[in-house]
């Protein structure tokens, strides 16, 4: 089964408070791109260490259908899933995932029918990098196209992330960031804490909508190019049902007509004057 983690009630308030405190600080960095990205669609994640599968959170989760960004020796992955049931959603050769609206129909489970997986790996394929999670900050961002809301937070702060540590073993939170180099999890917007952190507290699982997700990792110190160096960015588009409504041609035509009308009115008024003198360019 697919594992879709959520934050327990006891940690919810403190976790969101920490997110709100640290998230804006991370976003104040002005990143510079070190190298060009290599983006691969509908693929699997690399192993973060010897004998460890590419997908190591939970059990029985498929290592497929990810949109992967490889850059600066790290690997970022994002994918949309149908929760608690196979098969994976296959996006073909794009980063667009079509998902159903409504609640999951799997007995014994609640929440939306779809969710999303993310993965941050500073040591893909066991390339013996010296980077750890303490050297970077991350940002998971969402734009709800239908509602025009946006939000972002550091996914490394999620309490129940699965992580890979210095012994090549899989460990869980608390975050041993000075020795761990990889983290991943499965989440859903129907988890109130996740929706709130992503700026979409009014998420409606029954709505036809489009969701733009992005995941980025930025360096904090000299170990990876200096503070503010953007190491990689990954993104996917999730289309729920028929997707967000778009303006109909008639509405667009009316808008264009209105803009043209304003231009005509301005021309009829003539050039602006200043103290009785005509302004010239």
PDB file of C-alpha atoms in Angstrom, residues 84-206:
ATOM      1  CA  UNK A  84      -3.448   3.573  -0.734  1.00  0.00           C
ATOM      2  CA  UNK A  85      -3.800   1.816  -4.076  1.00  0.00           C
ATOM      3  CA  UNK A  86      -1.723   0.978  -7.172  1.00  0.00           C
ATOM      4  CA  UNK A  87      -0.991   1.417  -9.960  1.00  0.00           C
ATOM      5  CA  UNK A  88       1.062   4.644 -10.032  1.00  0.00           C
ATOM      6  CA  UNK A  89      -0.184   7.589 -12.047  1.00  0.00           C
ATOM      7  CA  UNK A  90       1.864   7.584 -15.245  1.00  0.00           C
ATOM      8  CA  UNK A  91       2.578  11.084 -16.639  1.00  0.00           C
ATOM      9  CA  UNK A  92       4.045   9.891 -19.988  1.00  0.00           C
ATOM     10  CA  UNK A  93       6.828  12.230 -21.132  1.00  0.00           C
ATOM     11  CA  UNK A  94       5.684  15.301 -19.214  1.00  0.00           C
ATOM     12  CA  UNK A  95       5.444  16.493 -15.628  1.00  0.00           C
ATOM     13  CA  UNK A  96       1.624  16.664 -15.780  1.00  0.00           C
ATOM     14  CA  UNK A  97      -0.314  14.195 -13.617  1.00  0.00           C
ATOM     15  CA  UNK A  98      -4.067  13.619 -13.984  1.00  0.00           C
ATOM     16  CA  UNK A  99      -5.714  12.673 -10.685  1.00  0.00           C
ATOM     17  CA  UNK A 100      -9.292  12.030  -9.540  1.00  0.00           C
ATOM     18  CA  UNK A 101     -11.297  14.398  -7.373  1.00  0.00           C
ATOM     19  CA  UNK A 102     -13.100  13.330  -4.215  1.00  0.00           C
ATOM     20  CA  UNK A 103     -12.182  11.189  -1.234  1.00  0.00           C
ATOM     21  CA  UNK A 104     -10.329   7.903  -1.270  1.00  0.00           C
ATOM     22  CA  UNK A 105     -12.605   4.898  -1.622  1.00  0.00           C
ATOM     23  CA  UNK A 106     -10.199   2.525   0.144  1.00  0.00           C
ATOM     24  CA  UNK A 107     -11.859   1.079   3.233  1.00  0.00           C
ATOM     25  CA  UNK A 108     -10.440   2.244   6.540  1.00  0.00           C
ATOM     26  CA  UNK A 109      -8.848   5.384   5.113  1.00  0.00           C
ATOM     27  CA  UNK A 110      -9.923   9.019   4.844  1.00  0.00           C
ATOM     28  CA  UNK A 111      -8.847  12.120   2.961  1.00  0.00           C
ATOM     29  CA  UNK A 112      -8.398  12.876  -0.708  1.00  0.00           C
ATOM     30  CA  UNK A 113      -8.062  10.228  -3.406  1.00  0.00           C
ATOM     31  CA  UNK A 114      -4.696  11.632  -4.485  1.00  0.00           C
ATOM     32  CA  UNK A 115      -1.511  12.771  -2.833  1.00  0.00           C
ATOM     33  CA  UNK A 116       2.072  13.594  -3.725  1.00  0.00           C
ATOM     34  CA  UNK A 117       5.527  12.189  -2.966  1.00  0.00           C
ATOM     35  CA  UNK A 118       8.732  14.200  -2.642  1.00  0.00           C
ATOM     36  CA  UNK A 119      12.363  13.156  -2.368  1.00  0.00           C
ATOM     37  CA  UNK A 120      15.598  15.034  -1.641  1.00  0.00           C
ATOM     38  CA  UNK A 121      18.810  13.083  -2.154  1.00  0.00           C
ATOM     39  CA  UNK A 122      22.225  14.727  -1.776  1.00  0.00           C
ATOM     40  CA  UNK A 123      23.984  11.408  -2.488  1.00  0.00           C
ATOM     41  CA  UNK A 124      22.171   9.761  -5.449  1.00  0.00           C
ATOM     42  CA  UNK A 125      23.608   6.416  -6.383  1.00  0.00           C
ATOM     43  CA  UNK A 126      25.946   6.538  -3.387  1.00  0.00           C
ATOM     44  CA  UNK A 127      28.326   9.041  -5.018  1.00  0.00           C
ATOM     45  CA  UNK A 128      30.067   9.642  -1.647  1.00  0.00           C
ATOM     46  CA  UNK A 129      29.241  13.330  -1.465  1.00  0.00           C
ATOM     47  CA  UNK A 130      30.199  15.045   1.756  1.00  0.00           C
ATOM     48  CA  UNK A 131      26.983  17.081   1.780  1.00  0.00           C
ATOM     49  CA  UNK A 132      24.430  16.587   4.541  1.00  0.00           C
ATOM     50  CA  UNK A 133      20.986  18.035   5.109  1.00  0.00           C
ATOM     51  CA  UNK A 134      22.579  20.567   7.464  1.00  0.00           C
ATOM     52  CA  UNK A 135      24.323  22.161   4.456  1.00  0.00           C
ATOM     53  CA  UNK A 136      21.085  22.995   2.645  1.00  0.00           C
ATOM     54  CA  UNK A 137      17.604  24.380   3.010  1.00  0.00           C
ATOM     55  CA  UNK A 138      14.618  23.245   0.964  1.00  0.00           C
ATOM     56  CA  UNK A 139      11.376  24.805  -0.203  1.00  0.00           C
ATOM     57  CA  UNK A 140       8.214  22.967  -1.238  1.00  0.00           C
ATOM     58  CA  UNK A 141       5.867  25.393  -2.975  1.00  0.00           C
ATOM     59  CA  UNK A 142       2.301  25.232  -4.260  1.00  0.00           C
ATOM     60  CA  UNK A 143       0.156  27.387  -6.497  1.00  0.00           C
ATOM     61  CA  UNK A 144      -3.551  26.527  -6.442  1.00  0.00           C
ATOM     62  CA  UNK A 145      -4.452  27.813  -9.908  1.00  0.00           C
ATOM     63  CA  UNK A 146      -8.209  27.774  -9.411  1.00  0.00           C
ATOM     64  CA  UNK A 147      -8.083  29.703  -6.142  1.00  0.00           C
ATOM     65  CA  UNK A 148      -5.031  31.840  -6.966  1.00  0.00           C
ATOM     66  CA  UNK A 149      -3.318  30.958  -3.685  1.00  0.00           C
ATOM     67  CA  UNK A 150       0.376  30.297  -3.146  1.00  0.00           C
ATOM     68  CA  UNK A 151       2.462  29.036  -0.261  1.00  0.00           C
ATOM     69  CA  UNK A 152       5.827  27.522   0.585  1.00  0.00           C
ATOM     70  CA  UNK A 153       7.584  25.814   3.487  1.00  0.00           C
ATOM     71  CA  UNK A 154      10.663  23.722   4.239  1.00  0.00           C
ATOM     72  CA  UNK A 155       9.664  20.039   3.860  1.00  0.00           C
ATOM     73  CA  UNK A 156      12.729  18.930   5.843  1.00  0.00           C
ATOM     74  CA  UNK A 157      10.795  20.117   8.927  1.00  0.00           C
ATOM     75  CA  UNK A 158       8.058  17.494   8.527  1.00  0.00           C
ATOM     76  CA  UNK A 159       8.337  15.367  11.672  1.00  0.00           C
ATOM     77  CA  UNK A 160       7.884  11.908  10.148  1.00  0.00           C
ATOM     78  CA  UNK A 161      10.137  12.102   7.101  1.00  0.00           C
ATOM     79  CA  UNK A 162      12.115   8.981   6.324  1.00  0.00           C
ATOM     80  CA  UNK A 163      15.838   9.713   6.025  1.00  0.00           C
ATOM     81  CA  UNK A 164      19.107   8.026   5.088  1.00  0.00           C
ATOM     82  CA  UNK A 165      22.031   8.482   7.462  1.00  0.00           C
ATOM     83  CA  UNK A 166      25.777   8.051   7.693  1.00  0.00           C
ATOM     84  CA  UNK A 167      25.593   4.288   8.217  1.00  0.00           C
ATOM     85  CA  UNK A 168      23.610   3.880   5.002  1.00  0.00           C
ATOM     86  CA  UNK A 169      20.606   2.929   7.092  1.00  0.00           C
ATOM     87  CA  UNK A 170      17.085   4.267   6.899  1.00  0.00           C
ATOM     88  CA  UNK A 171      16.226   6.461   9.867  1.00  0.00           C
ATOM     89  CA  UNK A 172      13.270   8.627  10.780  1.00  0.00           C
ATOM     90  CA  UNK A 173      12.711  11.938  12.546  1.00  0.00           C
ATOM     91  CA  UNK A 174      14.131  13.512  14.700  1.00  0.00           C
ATOM     92  CA  UNK A 175      16.238  14.989  11.944  1.00  0.00           C
ATOM     93  CA  UNK A 176      19.896  14.040  12.348  1.00  0.00           C
ATOM     94  CA  UNK A 177      20.736  16.646   9.744  1.00  0.00           C
ATOM     95  CA  UNK A 178      24.491  16.664  10.350  1.00  0.00           C
ATOM     96  CA  UNK A 179      24.814  13.012   9.345  1.00  0.00           C
ATOM     97  CA  UNK A 180      21.832  12.430   7.009  1.00  0.00           C
ATOM     98  CA  UNK A 181      21.884  13.202   3.298  1.00  0.00           C
ATOM     99  CA  UNK A 182      18.460  12.157   2.032  1.00  0.00           C
ATOM    100  CA  UNK A 183      14.816  12.601   3.038  1.00  0.00           C
ATOM    101  CA  UNK A 184      11.455  11.746   1.500  1.00  0.00           C
ATOM    102  CA  UNK A 185       7.788  11.413   2.353  1.00  0.00           C
ATOM    103  CA  UNK A 186       4.261  11.096   0.978  1.00  0.00           C
ATOM    104  CA  UNK A 187       1.722  13.818   1.731  1.00  0.00           C
ATOM    105  CA  UNK A 188      -1.740  15.071   0.752  1.00  0.00           C
ATOM    106  CA  UNK A 189      -3.485  18.432   0.714  1.00  0.00           C
ATOM    107  CA  UNK A 190      -6.289  16.834   2.727  1.00  0.00           C
ATOM    108  CA  UNK A 191      -3.866  16.900   5.688  1.00  0.00           C
ATOM    109  CA  UNK A 192      -4.788  20.251   7.255  1.00  0.00           C
ATOM    110  CA  UNK A 193      -1.220  20.977   8.361  1.00  0.00           C
ATOM    111  CA  UNK A 194       0.172  20.448   4.850  1.00  0.00           C
ATOM    112  CA  UNK A 195      -2.545  22.507   3.129  1.00  0.00           C
ATOM    113  CA  UNK A 196      -2.057  25.351   5.610  1.00  0.00           C
ATOM    114  CA  UNK A 197       1.726  25.338   5.248  1.00  0.00           C
ATOM    115  CA  UNK A 198       1.295  25.491   1.448  1.00  0.00           C
ATOM    116  CA  UNK A 199      -1.072  28.474   1.656  1.00  0.00           C
ATOM    117  CA  UNK A 200      -4.205  26.502   0.747  1.00  0.00           C
ATOM    118  CA  UNK A 201      -6.148  25.976   4.021  1.00  0.00           C
ATOM    119  CA  UNK A 202      -9.441  25.925   2.121  1.00  0.00           C
ATOM    120  CA  UNK A 203      -8.401  23.028  -0.115  1.00  0.00           C
ATOM    121  CA  UNK A 204     -11.467  21.298  -1.580  1.00  0.00           C
ATOM    122  CA  UNK A 205     -10.850  17.685  -2.578  1.00  0.00           C
ATOM    123  CA  UNK A 206     -14.047  17.675  -4.649  1.00  0.00           C
TER     124      UNK A 206
END
